[in-house]
Short mmCIF file of C-alpha atoms and ligand atoms in Angstrom, two decimals:
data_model
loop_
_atom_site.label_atom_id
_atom_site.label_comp_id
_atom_site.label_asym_id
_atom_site.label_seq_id
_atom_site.Cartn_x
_atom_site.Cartn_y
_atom_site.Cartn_z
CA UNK A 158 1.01 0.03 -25.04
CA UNK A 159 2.21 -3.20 -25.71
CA UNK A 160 0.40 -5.54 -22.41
CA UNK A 161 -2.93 -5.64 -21.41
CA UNK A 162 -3.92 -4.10 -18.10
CA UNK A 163 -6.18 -6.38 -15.84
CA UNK A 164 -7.81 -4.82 -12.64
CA UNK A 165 -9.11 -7.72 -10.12
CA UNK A 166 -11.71 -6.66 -7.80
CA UNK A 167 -12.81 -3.61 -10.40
CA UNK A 168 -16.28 -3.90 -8.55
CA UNK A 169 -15.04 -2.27 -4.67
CA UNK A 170 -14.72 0.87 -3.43
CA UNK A 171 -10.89 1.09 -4.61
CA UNK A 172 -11.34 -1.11 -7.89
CA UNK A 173 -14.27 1.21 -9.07
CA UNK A 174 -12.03 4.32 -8.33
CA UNK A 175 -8.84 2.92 -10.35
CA UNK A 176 -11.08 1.37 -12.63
CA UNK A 177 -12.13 5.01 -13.80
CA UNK A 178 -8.47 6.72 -13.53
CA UNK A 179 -7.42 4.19 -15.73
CA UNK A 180 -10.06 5.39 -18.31
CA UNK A 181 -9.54 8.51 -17.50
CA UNK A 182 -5.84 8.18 -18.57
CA UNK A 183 -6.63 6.62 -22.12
CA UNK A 184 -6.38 2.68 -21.19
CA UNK A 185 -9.07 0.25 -21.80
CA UNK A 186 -8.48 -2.40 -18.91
CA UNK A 187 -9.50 -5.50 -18.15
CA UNK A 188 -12.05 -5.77 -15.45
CA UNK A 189 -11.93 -8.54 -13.69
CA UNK A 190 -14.27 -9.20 -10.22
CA UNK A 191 -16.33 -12.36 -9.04
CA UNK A 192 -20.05 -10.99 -9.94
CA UNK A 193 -20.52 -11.06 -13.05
CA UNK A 194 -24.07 -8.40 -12.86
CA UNK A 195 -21.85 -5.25 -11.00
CA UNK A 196 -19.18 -6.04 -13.20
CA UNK A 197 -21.22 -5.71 -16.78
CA UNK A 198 -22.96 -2.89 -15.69
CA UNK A 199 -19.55 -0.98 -14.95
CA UNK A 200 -17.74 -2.46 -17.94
CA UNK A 201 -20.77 -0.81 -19.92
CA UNK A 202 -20.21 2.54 -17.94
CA UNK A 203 -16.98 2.67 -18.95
CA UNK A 204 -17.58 2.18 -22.44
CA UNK A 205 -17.47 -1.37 -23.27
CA UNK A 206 -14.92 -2.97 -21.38
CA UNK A 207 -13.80 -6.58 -21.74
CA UNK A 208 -14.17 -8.28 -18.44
CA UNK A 209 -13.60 -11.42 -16.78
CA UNK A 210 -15.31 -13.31 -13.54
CA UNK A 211 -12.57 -14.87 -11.38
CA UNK A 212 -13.37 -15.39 -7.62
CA UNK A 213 -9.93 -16.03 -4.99
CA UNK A 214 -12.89 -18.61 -3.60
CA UNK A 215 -11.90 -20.65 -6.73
CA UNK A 216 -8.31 -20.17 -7.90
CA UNK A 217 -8.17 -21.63 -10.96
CA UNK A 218 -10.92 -19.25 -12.12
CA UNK A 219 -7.89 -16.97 -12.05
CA UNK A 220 -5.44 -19.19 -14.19
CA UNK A 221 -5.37 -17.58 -17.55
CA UNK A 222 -6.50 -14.31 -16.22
CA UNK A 223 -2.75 -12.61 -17.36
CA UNK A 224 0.47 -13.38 -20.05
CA UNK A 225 3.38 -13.03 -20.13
CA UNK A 226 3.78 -8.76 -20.78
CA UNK A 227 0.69 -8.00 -19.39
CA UNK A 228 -0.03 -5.97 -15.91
CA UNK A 229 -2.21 -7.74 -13.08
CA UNK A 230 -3.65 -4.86 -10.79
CA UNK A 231 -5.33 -6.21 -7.15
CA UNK A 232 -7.50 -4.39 -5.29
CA UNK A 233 -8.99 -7.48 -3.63
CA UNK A 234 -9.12 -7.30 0.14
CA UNK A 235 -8.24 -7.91 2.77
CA UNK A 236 -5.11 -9.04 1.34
CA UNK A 237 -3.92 -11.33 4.38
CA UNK A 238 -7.18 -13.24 3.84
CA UNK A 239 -7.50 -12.84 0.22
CA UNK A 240 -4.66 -11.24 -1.48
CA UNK A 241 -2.76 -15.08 -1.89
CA UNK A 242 -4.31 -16.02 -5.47
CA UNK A 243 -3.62 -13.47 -7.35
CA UNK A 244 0.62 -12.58 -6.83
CA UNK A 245 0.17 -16.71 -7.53
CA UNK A 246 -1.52 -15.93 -10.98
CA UNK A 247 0.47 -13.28 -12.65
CA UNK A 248 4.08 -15.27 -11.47
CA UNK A 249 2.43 -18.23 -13.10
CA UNK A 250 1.97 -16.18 -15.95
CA UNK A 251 5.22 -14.03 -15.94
CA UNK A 252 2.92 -10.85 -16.14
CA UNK A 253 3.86 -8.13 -13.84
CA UNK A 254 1.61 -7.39 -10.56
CA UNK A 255 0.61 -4.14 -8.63
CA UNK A 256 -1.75 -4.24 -5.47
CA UNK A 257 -3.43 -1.63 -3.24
CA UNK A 258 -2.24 -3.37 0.36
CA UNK A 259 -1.38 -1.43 3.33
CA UNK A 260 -1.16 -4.70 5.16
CA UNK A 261 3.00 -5.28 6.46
CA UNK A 262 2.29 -9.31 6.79
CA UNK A 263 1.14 -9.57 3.20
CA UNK A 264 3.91 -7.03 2.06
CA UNK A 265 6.59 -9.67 3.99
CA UNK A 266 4.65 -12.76 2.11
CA UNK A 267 5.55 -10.61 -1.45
CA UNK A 268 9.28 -9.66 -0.67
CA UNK A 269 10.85 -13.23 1.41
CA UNK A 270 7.76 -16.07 0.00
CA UNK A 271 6.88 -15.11 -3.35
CA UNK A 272 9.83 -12.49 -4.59
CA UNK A 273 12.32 -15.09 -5.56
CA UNK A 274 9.55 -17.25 -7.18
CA UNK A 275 8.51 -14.01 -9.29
CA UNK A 276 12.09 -12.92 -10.30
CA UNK A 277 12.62 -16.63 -11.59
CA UNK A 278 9.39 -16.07 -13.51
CA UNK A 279 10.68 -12.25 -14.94
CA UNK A 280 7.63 -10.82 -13.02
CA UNK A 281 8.32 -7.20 -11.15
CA UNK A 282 6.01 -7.91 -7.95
CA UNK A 283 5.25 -4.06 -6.79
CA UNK A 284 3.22 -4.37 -3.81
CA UNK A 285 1.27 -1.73 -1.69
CA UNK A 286 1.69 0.84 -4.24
CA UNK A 287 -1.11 3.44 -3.16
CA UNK A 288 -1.32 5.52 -0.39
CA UNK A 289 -0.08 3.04 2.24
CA UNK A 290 3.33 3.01 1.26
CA UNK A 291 4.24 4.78 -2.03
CA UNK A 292 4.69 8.64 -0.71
CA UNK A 293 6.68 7.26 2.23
CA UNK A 294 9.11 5.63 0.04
CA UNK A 295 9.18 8.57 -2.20
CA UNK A 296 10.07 11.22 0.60
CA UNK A 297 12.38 9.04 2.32
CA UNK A 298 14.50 7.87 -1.50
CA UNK A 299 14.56 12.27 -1.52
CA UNK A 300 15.82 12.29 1.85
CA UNK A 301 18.26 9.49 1.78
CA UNK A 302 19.84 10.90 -1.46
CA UNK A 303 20.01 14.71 0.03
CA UNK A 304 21.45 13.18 3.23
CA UNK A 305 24.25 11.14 1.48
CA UNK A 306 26.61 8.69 2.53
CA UNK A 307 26.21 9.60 6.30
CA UNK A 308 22.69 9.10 6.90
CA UNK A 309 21.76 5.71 8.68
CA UNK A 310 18.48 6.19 9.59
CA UNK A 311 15.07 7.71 8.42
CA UNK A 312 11.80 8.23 9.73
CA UNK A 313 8.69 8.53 7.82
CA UNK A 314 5.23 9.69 9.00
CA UNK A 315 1.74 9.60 7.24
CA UNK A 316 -0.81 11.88 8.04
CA UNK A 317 -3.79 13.59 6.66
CA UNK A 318 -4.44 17.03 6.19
CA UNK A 319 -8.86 17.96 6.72
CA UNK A 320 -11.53 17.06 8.26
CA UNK A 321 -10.94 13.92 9.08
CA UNK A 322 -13.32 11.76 10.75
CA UNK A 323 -15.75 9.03 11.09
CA UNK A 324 -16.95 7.83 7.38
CA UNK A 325 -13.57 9.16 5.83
CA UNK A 326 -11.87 5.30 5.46
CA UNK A 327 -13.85 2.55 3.21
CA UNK A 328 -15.16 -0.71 4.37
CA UNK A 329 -12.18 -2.41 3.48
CA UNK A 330 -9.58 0.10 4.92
CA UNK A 331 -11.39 -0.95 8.02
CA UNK A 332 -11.63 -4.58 7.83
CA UNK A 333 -7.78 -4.46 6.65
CA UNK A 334 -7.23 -2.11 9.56
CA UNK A 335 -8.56 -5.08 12.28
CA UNK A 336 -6.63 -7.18 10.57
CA UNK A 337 -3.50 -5.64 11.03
CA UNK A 338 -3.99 -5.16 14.86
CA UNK A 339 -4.26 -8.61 14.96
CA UNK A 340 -1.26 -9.47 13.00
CA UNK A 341 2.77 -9.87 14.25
CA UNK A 342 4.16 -6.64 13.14
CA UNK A 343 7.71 -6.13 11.92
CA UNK A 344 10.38 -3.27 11.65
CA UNK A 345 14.08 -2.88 10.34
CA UNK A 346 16.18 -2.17 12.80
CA UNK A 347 19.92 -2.39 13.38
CA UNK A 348 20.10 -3.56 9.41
CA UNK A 349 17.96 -6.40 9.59
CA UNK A 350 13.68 -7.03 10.17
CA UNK A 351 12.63 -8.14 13.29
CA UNK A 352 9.49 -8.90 14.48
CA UNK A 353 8.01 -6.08 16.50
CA UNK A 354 3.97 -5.46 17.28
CA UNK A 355 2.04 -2.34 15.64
CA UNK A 356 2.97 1.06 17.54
CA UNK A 357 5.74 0.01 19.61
CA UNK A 358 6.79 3.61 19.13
CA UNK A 359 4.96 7.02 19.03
CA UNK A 360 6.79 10.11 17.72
CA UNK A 361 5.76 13.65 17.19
CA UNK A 362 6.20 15.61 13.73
CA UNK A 363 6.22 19.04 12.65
CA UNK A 364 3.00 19.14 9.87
CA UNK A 365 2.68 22.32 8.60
CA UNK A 366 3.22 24.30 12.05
CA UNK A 367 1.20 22.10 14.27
CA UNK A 368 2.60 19.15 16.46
CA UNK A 369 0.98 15.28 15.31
CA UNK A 370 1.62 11.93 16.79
CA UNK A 371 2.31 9.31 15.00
CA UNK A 372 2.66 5.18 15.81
CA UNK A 373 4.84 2.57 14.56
CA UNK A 374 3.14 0.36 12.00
CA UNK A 375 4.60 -2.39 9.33
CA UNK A 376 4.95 -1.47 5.98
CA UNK A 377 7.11 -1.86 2.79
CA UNK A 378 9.68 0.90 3.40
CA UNK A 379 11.21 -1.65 5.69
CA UNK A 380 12.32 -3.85 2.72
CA UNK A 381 12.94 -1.39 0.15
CA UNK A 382 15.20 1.36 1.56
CA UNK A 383 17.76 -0.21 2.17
CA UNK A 384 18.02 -1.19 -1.70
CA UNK A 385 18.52 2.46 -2.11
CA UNK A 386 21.12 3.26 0.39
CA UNK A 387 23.12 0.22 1.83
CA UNK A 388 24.49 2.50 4.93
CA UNK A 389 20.96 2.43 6.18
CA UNK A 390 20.54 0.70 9.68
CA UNK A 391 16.87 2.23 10.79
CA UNK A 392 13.65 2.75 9.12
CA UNK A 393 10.63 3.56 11.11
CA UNK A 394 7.75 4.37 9.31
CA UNK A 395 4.60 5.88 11.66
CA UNK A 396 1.23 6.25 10.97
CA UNK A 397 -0.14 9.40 11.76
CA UNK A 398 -3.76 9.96 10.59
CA UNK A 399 -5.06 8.39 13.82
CA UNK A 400 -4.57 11.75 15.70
CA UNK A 401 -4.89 11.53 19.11
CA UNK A 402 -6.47 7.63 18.81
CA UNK A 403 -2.53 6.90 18.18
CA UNK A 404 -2.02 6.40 22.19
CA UNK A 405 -4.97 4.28 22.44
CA UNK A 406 -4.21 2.32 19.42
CA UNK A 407 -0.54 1.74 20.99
CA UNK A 408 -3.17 0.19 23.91
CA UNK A 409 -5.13 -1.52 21.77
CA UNK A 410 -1.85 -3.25 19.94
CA UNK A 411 -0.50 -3.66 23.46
CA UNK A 412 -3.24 -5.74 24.09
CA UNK A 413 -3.68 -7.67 21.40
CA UNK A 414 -0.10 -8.56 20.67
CA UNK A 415 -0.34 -9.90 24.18
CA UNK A 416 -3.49 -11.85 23.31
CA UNK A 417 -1.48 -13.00 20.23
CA UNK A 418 0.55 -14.97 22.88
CA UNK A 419 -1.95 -17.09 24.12
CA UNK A 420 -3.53 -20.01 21.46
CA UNK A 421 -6.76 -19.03 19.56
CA UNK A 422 -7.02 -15.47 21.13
CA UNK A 423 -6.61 -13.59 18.38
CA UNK A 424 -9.18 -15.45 16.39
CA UNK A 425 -11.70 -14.80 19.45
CA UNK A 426 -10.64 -11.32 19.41
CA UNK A 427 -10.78 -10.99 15.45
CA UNK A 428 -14.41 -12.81 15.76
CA UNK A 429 -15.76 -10.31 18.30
CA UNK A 430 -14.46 -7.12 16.23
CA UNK A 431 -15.13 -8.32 12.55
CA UNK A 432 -18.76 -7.10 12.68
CA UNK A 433 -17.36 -3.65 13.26
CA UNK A 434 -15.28 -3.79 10.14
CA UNK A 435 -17.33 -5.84 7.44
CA UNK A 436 -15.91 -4.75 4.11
CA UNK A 437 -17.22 -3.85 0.99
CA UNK A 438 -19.05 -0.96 2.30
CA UNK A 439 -18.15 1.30 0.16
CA UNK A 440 -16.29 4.49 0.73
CA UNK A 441 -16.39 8.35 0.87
CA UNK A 442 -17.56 9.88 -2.00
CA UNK A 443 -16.03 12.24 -3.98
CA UNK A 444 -17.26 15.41 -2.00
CA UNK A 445 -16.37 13.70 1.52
CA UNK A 446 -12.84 13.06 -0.25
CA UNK A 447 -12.49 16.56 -1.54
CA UNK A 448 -12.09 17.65 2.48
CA UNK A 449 -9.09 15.53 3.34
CA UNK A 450 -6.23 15.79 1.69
CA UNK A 451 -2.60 13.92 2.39
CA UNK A 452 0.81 15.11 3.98
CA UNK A 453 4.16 12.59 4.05
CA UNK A 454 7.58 13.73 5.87
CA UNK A 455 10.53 11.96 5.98
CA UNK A 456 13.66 12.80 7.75
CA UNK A 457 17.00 11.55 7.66
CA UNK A 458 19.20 11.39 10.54
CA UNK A 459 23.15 10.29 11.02
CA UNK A 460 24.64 7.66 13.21
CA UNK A 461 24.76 10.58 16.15
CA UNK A 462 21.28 11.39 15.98
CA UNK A 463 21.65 14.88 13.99
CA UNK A 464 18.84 15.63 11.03
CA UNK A 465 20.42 15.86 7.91
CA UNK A 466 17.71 16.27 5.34
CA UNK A 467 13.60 16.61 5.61
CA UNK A 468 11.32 16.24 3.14
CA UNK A 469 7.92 17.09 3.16
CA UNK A 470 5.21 16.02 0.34
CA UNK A 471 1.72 17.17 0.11
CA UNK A 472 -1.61 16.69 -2.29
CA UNK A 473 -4.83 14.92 -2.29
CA UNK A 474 -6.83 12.73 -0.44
CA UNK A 475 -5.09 8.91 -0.12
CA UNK A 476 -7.92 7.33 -2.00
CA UNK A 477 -8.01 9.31 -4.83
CA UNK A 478 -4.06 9.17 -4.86
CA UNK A 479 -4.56 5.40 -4.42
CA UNK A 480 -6.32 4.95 -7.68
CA UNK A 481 -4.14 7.34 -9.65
CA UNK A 482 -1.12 6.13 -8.86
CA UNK A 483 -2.12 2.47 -9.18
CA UNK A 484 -3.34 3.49 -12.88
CA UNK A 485 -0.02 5.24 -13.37
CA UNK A 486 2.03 2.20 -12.11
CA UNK A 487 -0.01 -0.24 -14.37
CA UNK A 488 -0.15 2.24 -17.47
CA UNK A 489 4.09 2.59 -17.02
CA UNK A 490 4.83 -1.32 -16.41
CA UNK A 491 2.34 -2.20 -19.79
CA UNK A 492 4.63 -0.12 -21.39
CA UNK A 493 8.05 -1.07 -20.58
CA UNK A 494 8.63 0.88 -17.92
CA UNK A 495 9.09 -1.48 -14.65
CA UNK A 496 12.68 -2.35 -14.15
CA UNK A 497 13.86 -5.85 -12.97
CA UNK A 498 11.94 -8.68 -11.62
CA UNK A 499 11.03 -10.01 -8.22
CA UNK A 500 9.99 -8.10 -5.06
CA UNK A 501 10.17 -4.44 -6.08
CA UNK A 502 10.07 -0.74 -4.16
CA UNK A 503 8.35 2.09 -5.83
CA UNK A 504 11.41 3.41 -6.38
CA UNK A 505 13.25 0.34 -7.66
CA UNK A 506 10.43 -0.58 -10.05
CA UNK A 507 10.08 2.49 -11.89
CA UNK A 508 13.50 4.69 -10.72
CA UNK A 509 13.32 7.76 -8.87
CA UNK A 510 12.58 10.50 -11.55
CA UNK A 511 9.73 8.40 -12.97
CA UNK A 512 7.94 7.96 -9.50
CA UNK A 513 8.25 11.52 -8.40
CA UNK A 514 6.32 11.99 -11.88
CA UNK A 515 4.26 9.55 -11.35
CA UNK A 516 3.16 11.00 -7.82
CA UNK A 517 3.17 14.20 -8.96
CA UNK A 518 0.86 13.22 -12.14
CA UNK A 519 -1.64 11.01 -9.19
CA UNK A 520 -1.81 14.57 -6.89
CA UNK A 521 1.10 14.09 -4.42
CA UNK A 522 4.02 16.36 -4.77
CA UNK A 523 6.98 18.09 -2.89
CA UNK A 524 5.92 21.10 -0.94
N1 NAP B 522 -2.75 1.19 0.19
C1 NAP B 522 -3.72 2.07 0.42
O1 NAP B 522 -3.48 3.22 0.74
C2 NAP B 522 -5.12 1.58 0.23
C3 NAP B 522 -6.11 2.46 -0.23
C4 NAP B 522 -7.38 1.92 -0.49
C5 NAP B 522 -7.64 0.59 -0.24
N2 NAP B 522 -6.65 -0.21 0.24
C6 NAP B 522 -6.86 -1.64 0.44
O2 NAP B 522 -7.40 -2.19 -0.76
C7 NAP B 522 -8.30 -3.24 -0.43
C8 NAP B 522 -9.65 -2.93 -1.05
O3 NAP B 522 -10.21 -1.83 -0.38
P1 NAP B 522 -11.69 -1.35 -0.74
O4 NAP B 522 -11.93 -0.15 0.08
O5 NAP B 522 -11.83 -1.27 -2.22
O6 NAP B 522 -12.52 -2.58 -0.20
P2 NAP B 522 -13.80 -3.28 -0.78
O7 NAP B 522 -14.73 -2.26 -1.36
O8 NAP B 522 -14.25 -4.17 0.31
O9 NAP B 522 -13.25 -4.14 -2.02
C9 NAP B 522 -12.79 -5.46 -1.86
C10 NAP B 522 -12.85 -6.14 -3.19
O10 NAP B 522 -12.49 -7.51 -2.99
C11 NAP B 522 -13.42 -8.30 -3.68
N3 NAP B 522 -13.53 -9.66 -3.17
C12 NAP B 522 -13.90 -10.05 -1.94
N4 NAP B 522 -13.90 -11.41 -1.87
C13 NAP B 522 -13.55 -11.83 -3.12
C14 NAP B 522 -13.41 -13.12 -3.72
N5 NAP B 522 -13.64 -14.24 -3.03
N6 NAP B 522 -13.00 -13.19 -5.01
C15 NAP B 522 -12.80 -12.07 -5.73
N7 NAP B 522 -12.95 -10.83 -5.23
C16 NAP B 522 -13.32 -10.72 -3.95
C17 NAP B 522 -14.73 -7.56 -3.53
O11 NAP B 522 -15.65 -8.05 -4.49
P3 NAP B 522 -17.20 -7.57 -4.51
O12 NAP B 522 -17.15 -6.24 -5.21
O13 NAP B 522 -17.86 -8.62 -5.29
O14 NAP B 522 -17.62 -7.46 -3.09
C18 NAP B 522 -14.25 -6.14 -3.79
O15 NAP B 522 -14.13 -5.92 -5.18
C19 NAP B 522 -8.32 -3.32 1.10
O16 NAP B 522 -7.42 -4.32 1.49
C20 NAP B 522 -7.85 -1.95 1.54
O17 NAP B 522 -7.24 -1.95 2.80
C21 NAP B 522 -5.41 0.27 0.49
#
C-alpha cells in the first residue's frame, strides 16, 4: 500500500465501526478524533495505532493531517455543520477523501464548491460512500447499462429488510436526519438539478413480494448518473426505510420547507427539535444490527414510460455495510485504485467491476 489511511472522527459510532473493518482488512490507519483519552484507548485496542487529535472547532489542527498519496476518511458529523474542514484539508494536501454523508446539501457543496478546487489539486473527492448512496448508484450503473441507449430515466429506492424500529439508527443518523428536513432539497430532473424539498414524491416498490413506500430525498445519484449515461434526463432516488412514517415525513417536509420560507424559522424549528436528535449517542450494537439487513432496487425506464431493466441488491445491515465499504474505498484509493480527480461517483472513482466487488466484499450483492 503505498498512502497512509487517516480516519477522522475514529472515536463515533461509525468511526469506531470502520475503524475496526479497516483492521480487520490488514491496514493500520491513522486515527484521528478531537479527544485525545477515547482515542488512545482505541488506538491501543487496535493494536497500537498511530493517532492524531484534530478538532473541525480548530481547523488548522487539521493542516498536516494528510499528503499528497494518502487517503483522508470522515466520519465527522453532521456534515452540513461539520463536514467543511476536512474536504478543505485533504485538497490542501492533494490526498484523496472519502466520507460517510447521507446529507444531499453537503453532497452539492463536494460536486459544484469544492470539486473543481480538488481536481486542480489531483484529489478524487468520493463523497457519501456508505449506505446512503453507494448501493443506489451501484443498482442504478447495472440498470442503466442493461437498459442501453434508450433508457432516460431511473428510479432508485432504499429500504431495509428486519425488524426495524426505534434504537435501529445512531445518534448521528438522527441529528443528520433533522438536519436534512431542514435543508433545501434538490433533484435532477429534465437533465439538469433543481431545487426541490425532501419527499416531494412518494412511490411504491416491489421488495421481495410485499408493496413499500418510499419518499423523495437528495442524494448523490443526482450528480453522478448522468456521468454514466449522458441520455439520462430523470433520477429520483427515494428513501424507503421510513415505512409507513414516509407520508408523514412528506408532512413534516411540507411543513418545514414552508417554514424555510419565512426568515429564522428554520433555526427556531431546528432549535426546538435538536434535543431530540443530539448526536454521538452511539448506535445499535452488533446483535440489534444482526436483525436488519438492507435491500436497493433500481429500475430503468424509457422516454415512454416502459421498464426496461430492474435490479435488485440485497445484504447486511447499512451500518455494518457503511464501515466496510468505507474501509474498502480507502484500502483501494491508498493503493492506486481511484481514477481521476475532482467530484467523483462510486462508480466513476473506482469503475464498475471494482465497486460491485467492493460491495459484494462489504455484504451487499445482486440478488
Ligand atoms: N451514509 C450512511 O449511510 C451513513 C451511515 C452511518 C453514519 N452516517 C453519517 O456519518 C456521520 C457520523 O455518524 P455517527 O453515527 O458515527 O455519529 P457520531 O457517533 O455522533 O459521530 C460523530 C463524530 O464526529 C465527531 N465530532 C463532533 N464534533 C467534532 C469536532 N468539533 N471536531 C472533530 N470531531 C468532531 C465526534 O467526536 P467525539 O467522538 O469526540 O464525540 C464523533 O467522532 C453522521 O453524519 C451520520 O449521518 C452516514
Amino acid at each position: 500500500m503505498s498512502g497512509r489511511i487517516v480516519l477522522f472522527g475514529a472515536t463515533g459510532y461509525t468511526g469506531d465501526l470502520t475503524a475496526r473493518a479497516l483492521v480487520a482488512r490488514g491496514v493500520r490507519p491513522v486515527l484521528a478524533a478531537r479527544n485525545r483519552e477515547r482515542l488512545d484507548a482505541l488506538a491501543a485496542e487496535l493494536g497500537g495505532l498511530e493517532t492524531r487529535v484534530a478538532d473541525v472547532a480548530a481547523p488548522e489542527t487539521l493542516s498536516g493531517l494528510v499528503e499528497r498519496g494518502d487517503v483522508l476518511v470522515s466520519t465527522v458529523g453532521p456534515f452540513m455543520r461539520l463536514g467543511a474542514p476536512a474536504v478543505e484539508a485533504a485538497i490542501a494536501a492533494g490526498a484523496h477523501y472519502l466520507d460517510s454523508t447521507g446529507e444531499g446539501p453537503f453532497i452539492r457543496a463536494v460536486f459544484e464548491r469544492y470539486g473543481p478546487a480538488a481536481e486542480a489539486a489531483g484529489s478524487g473527492l468520493v463523497t457519501a460512500f456508505g449506505y446512503d448512496w453507494v448501493p443506489g448508484n451501484l443498482a442504478a450503473a447495472l440498470a442503466l447499462r442493461e437498459a442501453g441507449e434508450p433508457a432516460t430515466s431511473v428510479d432508485i429506492g432504499y429500504f431495509v429488510s428486519g425488524s426495524a424500529g426505534a434504537g435501529t439508527a445512531s445518534g448521528g443518523t438522527r441529528a443528520s436526519v433533522l438536519g436534512l428536513l431542514l435543508a433545501p432539497g434538490y433533484a435532477f430532473r429534465d437533465g439538469r438539478l433543481v431545487t426541490e424539498p425532501a419527499a416531494k414524491r412518494l412511490r411504491g416498490f416491489d421488495v421481495g413480494g410485499r408493496r413499500a413506500e418510499g419518499v423523495t430525498v437528495a442524494s448523490s445519484e443526482a450528480f453522478t448518473l448522468a456521468r454514466l449515461h449522458p441520455g439520462l434526463r430523470d433520477v429520483n432516488v427515494y428513501l424507503g426505510w421510513a415505512g409507513s412514517l414516509s407520508r408523514a415525513l412528506q408532512v413534516v417536509s411540507a411543513g418545514t420547507s414552508l417554514l424555510g420560507r419565512v426568515p429564522g424559522a428554520r433555526g427556531a424549528v431546528g432549535a426546538i427539535l435538536r434535543p431530540l436528535a443530539p448526536g454521538s449517542t452511539g448506535g445499535p450494537d452488533a446483535e440489534a444490527r444482526s436483525h436488519v439487513g438492507s435491500v436497493i432496487v433500481a429500475e430503468a425506464f424509457d422516454a415512454g414510460g416502459t421498464r426496461l431493466a430492474a435490479v435488485k441488491l440485497s445484504g447486511v445491515n447499512p451500518y455494518d455495510f457503511t464501515a466496510a465499504v468505507l474501509a474498502w474505498g480507502a484500502h483501494a484509493a491508498a493503493d492506486g485504485g481511484l481514477q481521476g480527480a475532482g467530484a467523483l461517483g462510486p462508480v466513476d472513482a473506482f469503475g464498475l467491476e471494482a465497486l460491485v466487488r467492493g460491495c459484494a466484499e462489504a455484504g451487499i450483492a445482486r440478488v
